[in-house]
């Protein structure tokens, strides 16, 4: 059993990650969901996180609102992909479960301080909440089991030629986190662009016949249009699912110790992650690792398995992978 906090900006692929995390209660204990502006405004993001928890039948999940802006950069969103409300393609009712009153940053700090076992921070968004938490309580750096972050890229970005979206929205936050040398696993675009939907895969998802499957298929179909037009992908890259997949089935990913830095220069390089796995560039005891390979078919099969958890007859069972 691994205890995690999911820090996210749903966003369709964040929604898949959240549904995956909730589909494996015998493997992952979700301590809470912290939210951050990114794919859409913070108000939509924490609303969407609660919509997805209610879709999963989990009104008990604690959802926290985090920072409503990046440390320095002006607001950027991904409405071109996720729509103005952040969940294009879904038709979910407004949530009735409450938003927690505590700020996400304070929840992160308190949870790390009180955890019996070190927590894993599964992060699928701009990394502002963690950066602010580290500035407010530097000692938490030693309390984190590891951060698994979808972000950055080895090579071409997506929001700009140089930068991946989560790094680009708040490059200064990423620089803060990297400077504190917390244990970090980075899953970049070079990996997540391989985990892409296909027509047969979408048909298998829809064939599950649940509301979860219908909603996820609706989201991924809409988001796929942007990925096909902008990046010549064959379908929708389910970026954030890779974070939870790496926790559920670590064997699907290959890692290398890495030196990671980020450009904070206000020019064409802004948000670019500069990654080297060369031994000469590594610290004595590397704290950062980058995913170098993924079994994309295995991840896509895992996503279908996780979504199948939401068939009524399965929800009572404990699912293994
Ligand atoms: O670049 C992909 C990342 O940006 C994903 O986390 C997606 O949800 C968007 O936030
Ligand atoms: Ca995201």
Coordinates of C-alpha atoms and ligand atoms in Angstrom, one line a residue:
X1 CA 0.0 0.0 0.0
X2 CA 1.4 3.4 -0.9
X3 CA -0.1 6.7 0.4
X4 CA -0.4 9.4 -2.1
X5 CA -1.6 12.9 -2.6
X6 CA -2.7 13.7 -6.2
X7 CA -1.9 17.3 -7.2
X8 CA -3.7 18.0 -10.5
X9 CA -5.5 20.4 -12.8
X10 CA -8.4 18.4 -14.3
X11 CA -8.3 18.5 -17.4
X12 CA -9.3 15.3 -19.1
X13 CA -6.1 13.4 -18.6
X14 CA -5.9 14.4 -15.0
X15 CA -9.5 13.0 -14.6
X16 CA -8.3 9.7 -16.0
X17 CA -5.4 9.7 -13.5
X18 CA -7.8 10.4 -10.6
X19 CA -10.1 7.6 -11.7
X20 CA -7.2 5.3 -11.9
X21 CA -6.0 6.2 -8.4
X22 CA -9.5 5.6 -7.0
X23 CA -9.7 2.2 -8.9
X24 CA -7.0 0.6 -6.8
X25 CA -7.7 1.1 -3.2
X26 CA -5.7 -2.0 -2.3
X27 CA -2.6 -0.4 -3.8
X28 CA -3.0 3.3 -3.4
X29 CA -4.4 5.2 -0.4
X30 CA -5.4 8.6 -1.8
X31 CA -5.0 11.0 1.2
X32 CA -6.4 13.9 -0.7
X33 CA -6.6 15.8 -4.0
X34 CA -5.0 19.2 -4.3
X35 CA -5.8 21.4 -7.2
X36 CA -4.0 24.2 -9.1
X37 CA -4.9 26.5 -11.9
X38 CA -3.5 25.2 -15.2
X39 CA -5.7 23.7 -17.8
X40 CA -8.4 26.1 -16.7
X41 CA -9.0 28.6 -13.9
X42 CA -8.7 27.3 -10.3
X43 CA -12.5 27.5 -9.8
X44 CA -13.1 25.2 -12.7
X45 CA -10.3 22.9 -11.6
X46 CA -11.4 22.2 -8.1
X47 CA -15.0 21.9 -9.4
X48 CA -13.9 19.4 -11.9
X49 CA -11.9 17.4 -9.4
X50 CA -15.1 17.1 -7.3
X51 CA -17.2 16.2 -10.4
X52 CA -14.8 13.3 -11.1
X53 CA -14.8 12.1 -7.5
X54 CA -18.6 12.0 -7.6
X55 CA -18.5 10.2 -10.9
X56 CA -16.3 7.6 -9.2
X57 CA -18.8 7.4 -6.4
X58 CA -16.3 8.8 -3.9
X59 CA -17.8 11.9 -2.3
X60 CA -15.6 11.1 0.7
X61 CA -12.4 12.2 -1.1
X62 CA -11.0 15.4 0.3
X63 CA -10.4 18.0 -2.4
X64 CA -8.4 21.2 -1.7
X65 CA -8.0 24.4 -3.7
X66 CA -4.4 25.5 -4.2
X67 CA -2.7 28.4 -5.8
X68 CA -4.7 30.4 -8.3
X69 CA -1.7 31.6 -10.3
X70 CA 1.9 30.8 -11.0
X71 CA 4.7 32.3 -8.9
X72 CA 5.6 35.0 -11.5
X73 CA 4.2 34.1 -14.9
X74 CA 0.8 35.5 -16.2
X75 CA -2.0 33.0 -16.5
X76 CA -1.9 30.4 -19.3
X77 CA -4.6 27.8 -19.9
X78 CA -5.2 24.9 -22.2
X79 CA -8.7 25.7 -23.4
X80 CA -7.6 24.8 -26.9
X81 CA -7.6 21.2 -25.7
X82 CA -9.7 20.9 -22.5
X83 CA -12.3 23.6 -23.3
X84 CA -13.1 26.7 -21.2
X85 CA -14.4 24.6 -18.2
X86 CA -11.5 22.2 -18.4
X87 CA -13.6 19.1 -19.0
X88 CA -14.7 19.4 -22.6
X89 CA -16.5 16.3 -23.8
X90 CA -17.9 15.4 -20.3
X91 CA -21.5 15.9 -19.2
X92 CA -21.2 15.8 -15.5
X93 CA -23.5 17.6 -12.9
X94 CA -22.1 20.3 -10.7
X95 CA -20.7 18.7 -7.6
X96 CA -22.5 18.7 -4.3
X97 CA -19.5 17.4 -2.2
X98 CA -17.8 20.2 -0.3
X99 CA -14.4 21.8 -1.2
X100 CA -12.1 21.6 1.9
X101 CA -11.6 24.9 3.6
X102 CA -7.9 24.3 4.2
X103 CA -5.5 25.6 1.5
X104 CA -3.9 22.9 -0.6
X105 CA -0.4 24.2 0.4
X106 CA -1.2 23.8 4.1
X107 CA -2.7 20.4 3.5
X108 CA 0.5 19.3 1.8
X109 CA 2.6 20.5 4.6
X110 CA 0.4 19.1 7.4
X111 CA 0.0 15.7 5.6
X112 CA 3.7 15.3 5.1
X113 CA 4.4 16.3 8.7
X114 CA 1.8 13.9 10.2
X115 CA 2.3 10.9 7.8
X116 CA 3.2 7.6 9.5
X117 CA 4.9 6.5 6.3
X118 CA 6.5 9.0 3.9
X119 CA 4.0 10.2 1.2
X120 CA 4.3 10.0 -2.5
X121 CA 3.2 13.2 -4.3
X122 CA 1.6 12.3 -7.7
X123 CA 1.7 15.5 -9.6
X124 CA 0.0 16.1 -13.0
X125 CA 0.0 19.8 -13.3
X126 CA 2.1 22.9 -12.8
X127 CA 4.1 22.4 -9.7
X128 CA 3.3 25.7 -7.9
X129 CA 1.6 24.2 -4.8
X130 CA 4.7 22.1 -3.9
X131 CA 7.0 25.1 -4.6
X132 CA 5.1 27.3 -2.2
X133 CA 4.9 24.5 0.4
X134 CA 8.7 24.1 0.2
X135 CA 9.2 27.9 0.7
X136 CA 6.8 27.9 3.6
X137 CA 8.1 24.8 5.3
X138 CA 11.5 23.8 3.8
X139 CA 11.8 20.8 6.1
X140 CA 9.1 18.9 4.2
X141 CA 11.7 18.2 1.5
X142 CA 13.0 15.5 3.8
X143 CA 9.6 14.0 4.4
X144 CA 8.6 13.3 0.8
X145 CA 9.0 9.7 -0.3
X146 CA 9.1 10.8 -3.9
X147 CA 7.4 13.2 -6.3
X148 CA 6.2 11.6 -9.6
X149 CA 5.5 14.4 -12.0
X150 CA 4.1 14.5 -15.4
X151 CA 5.9 17.4 -17.0
X152 CA 8.8 18.6 -19.0
X153 CA 10.2 16.9 -22.1
X154 CA 13.4 15.5 -23.5
X155 CA 13.1 17.4 -26.8
X156 CA 10.2 19.3 -28.3
X157 CA 7.6 20.8 -26.1
X158 CA 3.9 21.1 -26.7
X159 CA 2.7 24.5 -25.6
X160 CA 5.8 26.0 -27.3
X161 CA 8.5 24.3 -29.4
X162 CA 10.7 24.4 -26.3
X163 CA 8.4 23.8 -23.4
X164 CA 5.8 21.3 -22.1
X165 CA 2.7 22.9 -20.6
X166 CA 3.1 22.0 -16.9
X167 CA 6.7 23.3 -16.9
X168 CA 5.8 26.3 -19.0
X169 CA 2.9 27.5 -16.8
X170 CA 5.2 27.9 -13.8
X171 CA 8.9 27.4 -14.6
X172 CA 9.9 29.3 -11.5
X173 CA 8.0 26.8 -9.3
X174 CA 9.8 23.9 -11.1
X175 CA 13.1 25.7 -10.5
X176 CA 12.3 26.0 -6.8
X177 CA 11.4 22.3 -6.5
X178 CA 14.5 21.2 -8.4
X179 CA 16.7 23.4 -6.2
X180 CA 15.4 21.6 -3.0
X181 CA 16.6 18.3 -4.4
X182 CA 13.4 16.4 -3.4
X183 CA 13.3 12.9 -4.8
X184 CA 11.7 13.4 -8.2
X185 CA 10.6 11.2 -11.1
X186 CA 9.8 13.1 -14.3
X187 CA 7.6 11.6 -16.9
X188 CA 7.9 13.9 -19.9
X189 CA 6.2 14.4 -23.3
X190 CA 8.8 12.1 -24.9
X191 CA 7.1 9.3 -22.9
X192 CA 3.4 10.4 -22.7
X193 CA 3.1 11.1 -26.4
X194 CA 3.5 7.3 -26.9
X195 CA 0.5 6.6 -24.6
X196 CA -2.1 7.6 -27.2
X197 CA -5.7 6.4 -27.8
X198 CA -6.7 4.6 -31.0
X199 CA -10.1 3.9 -32.5
X200 CA -10.0 0.2 -31.4
X201 CA -9.0 1.2 -27.9
X202 CA -11.8 3.8 -27.7
X203 CA -14.3 1.1 -28.8
X204 CA -13.1 -1.2 -26.1
X205 CA -13.5 1.6 -23.5
X206 CA -17.0 2.4 -24.7
X207 CA -17.9 -1.3 -24.7
X208 CA -17.5 -1.3 -20.9
X209 CA -20.9 0.4 -20.9
X210 CA -20.5 2.3 -17.7
X211 CA -21.1 6.0 -17.1
X212 CA -17.4 6.3 -16.2
X213 CA -16.5 4.8 -19.6
X214 CA -18.9 7.1 -21.5
X215 CA -17.6 10.2 -19.7
X216 CA -13.9 9.3 -20.2
X217 CA -14.6 8.4 -23.9
X218 CA -16.4 11.7 -24.4
X219 CA -13.5 13.6 -23.0
X220 CA -10.8 11.8 -24.8
X221 CA -12.6 12.0 -28.2
X222 CA -12.8 15.8 -27.9
X223 CA -9.2 16.2 -26.7
X224 CA -8.0 13.9 -29.4
X225 CA -9.0 16.5 -32.1
X226 CA -6.5 18.9 -30.6
X227 CA -3.7 16.3 -30.4
X228 CA -4.3 15.1 -34.0
X229 CA -4.2 18.7 -35.4
X230 CA -1.5 20.1 -33.2
X231 CA 1.0 17.2 -32.8
X232 CA 0.1 14.8 -35.6
X233 CA -0.8 12.1 -33.0
X234 CA -3.1 9.3 -33.9
X235 CA -5.4 10.0 -30.9
X236 CA -5.3 11.6 -27.5
X237 CA -2.1 11.3 -25.4
X238 CA -3.3 10.4 -21.9
X239 CA -0.3 12.2 -20.3
X240 CA -1.3 12.2 -16.7
X241 CA -2.4 8.6 -16.6
X242 CA 1.3 7.7 -16.8
X243 CA 1.9 9.0 -13.3
X244 CA -0.6 6.7 -11.7
X245 CA 0.3 3.9 -14.1
X246 CA 4.0 4.1 -12.9
X247 CA 2.7 3.7 -9.3
X248 CA 0.4 0.8 -10.1
X249 CA 2.7 -1.1 -12.4
X250 CA 6.3 0.2 -12.1
X251 CA 7.6 -2.4 -14.5
X252 CA 6.0 -0.6 -17.4
X253 CA 8.5 2.2 -17.1
X254 CA 12.3 2.5 -17.4
X255 CA 14.1 5.2 -15.5
X256 CA 17.6 6.8 -15.6
X257 CA 19.2 9.2 -13.0
X258 CA 19.2 12.6 -14.5
X259 CA 20.3 16.2 -14.2
X260 CA 17.2 18.3 -14.7
X261 CA 17.0 22.1 -15.0
X262 CA 14.5 24.5 -16.4
X263 CA 14.7 27.7 -18.3
X264 CA 13.1 30.7 -16.6
X265 CA 14.4 33.2 -19.2
X266 CA 11.5 35.2 -20.7
X267 CA 12.4 34.2 -24.2
X268 CA 11.7 31.3 -26.6
X269 CA 13.4 28.9 -24.2
X270 CA 11.0 29.7 -21.3
X271 CA 9.9 26.5 -19.5
X272 CA 12.2 24.2 -21.5
X273 CA 13.5 21.3 -19.3
X274 CA 17.2 20.6 -19.9
X275 CA 17.7 17.0 -19.1
X276 CA 21.0 15.0 -19.1
X277 CA 21.5 11.4 -18.2
X278 CA 25.3 11.5 -18.8
X279 CA 27.2 10.5 -15.7
X280 CA 29.4 13.6 -15.9
X281 CA 26.3 15.8 -15.3
X282 CA 24.9 13.8 -12.4
X283 CA 25.1 14.7 -8.7
X284 CA 27.0 12.3 -6.4
X285 CA 23.7 10.9 -5.2
X286 CA 21.1 11.7 -7.9
X287 CA 17.7 12.8 -6.5
X288 CA 16.0 13.1 -9.9
X289 CA 15.1 10.4 -12.4
X290 CA 13.6 10.7 -15.9
X291 CA 11.5 8.1 -17.6
X292 CA 13.3 6.9 -20.6
X293 CA 11.1 4.1 -21.9
X294 CA 7.4 3.1 -21.5
X295 CA 5.4 0.0 -22.4
X296 CA 2.7 2.1 -23.9
X297 CA 0.5 -0.9 -24.8
X298 CA 0.8 -2.0 -21.2
X299 CA -0.2 1.4 -19.9
X300 CA -3.2 1.6 -22.2
X301 CA -4.3 -1.9 -21.1
X302 CA -3.9 -0.8 -17.5
X303 CA -6.1 2.2 -18.1
X304 CA -8.9 0.0 -19.5
X305 CA -8.5 -2.3 -16.4
X306 CA -8.8 0.6 -14.1
X307 CA -11.9 1.9 -15.8
X308 CA -13.4 -1.6 -15.7
X309 CA -13.3 -1.2 -11.9
X310 CA -16.3 1.0 -12.2
X311 CA -18.7 -1.7 -13.3
X312 CA -21.0 -2.1 -10.4
X313 CA -20.2 -5.7 -9.8
X314 CA -16.5 -4.9 -9.7
X315 CA -16.6 -2.0 -7.3
X316 CA -17.0 -4.4 -4.3
X317 CA -14.0 -6.4 -5.3
X318 CA -10.4 -5.5 -4.6
X319 CA -8.6 -5.2 -7.9
X320 CA -5.1 -6.4 -8.5
X321 CA -3.0 -5.7 -11.6
Ligands
LIG1 O1 1.5 18.7 -21.3 C1 0.6 17.9 -20.8 C2 0.1 18.3 -19.4 O2 -0.5 19.6 -19.5 C3 -0.9 17.4 -18.8 O3 -0.8 17.4 -17.4 C4 -2.2 18.1 -19.2 O4 -3.3 17.8 -18.2 C5 -1.8 19.5 -19.1 O5 -2.0 20.0 -17.8
LIG2 CA1 -2.7 18.0 -16.0

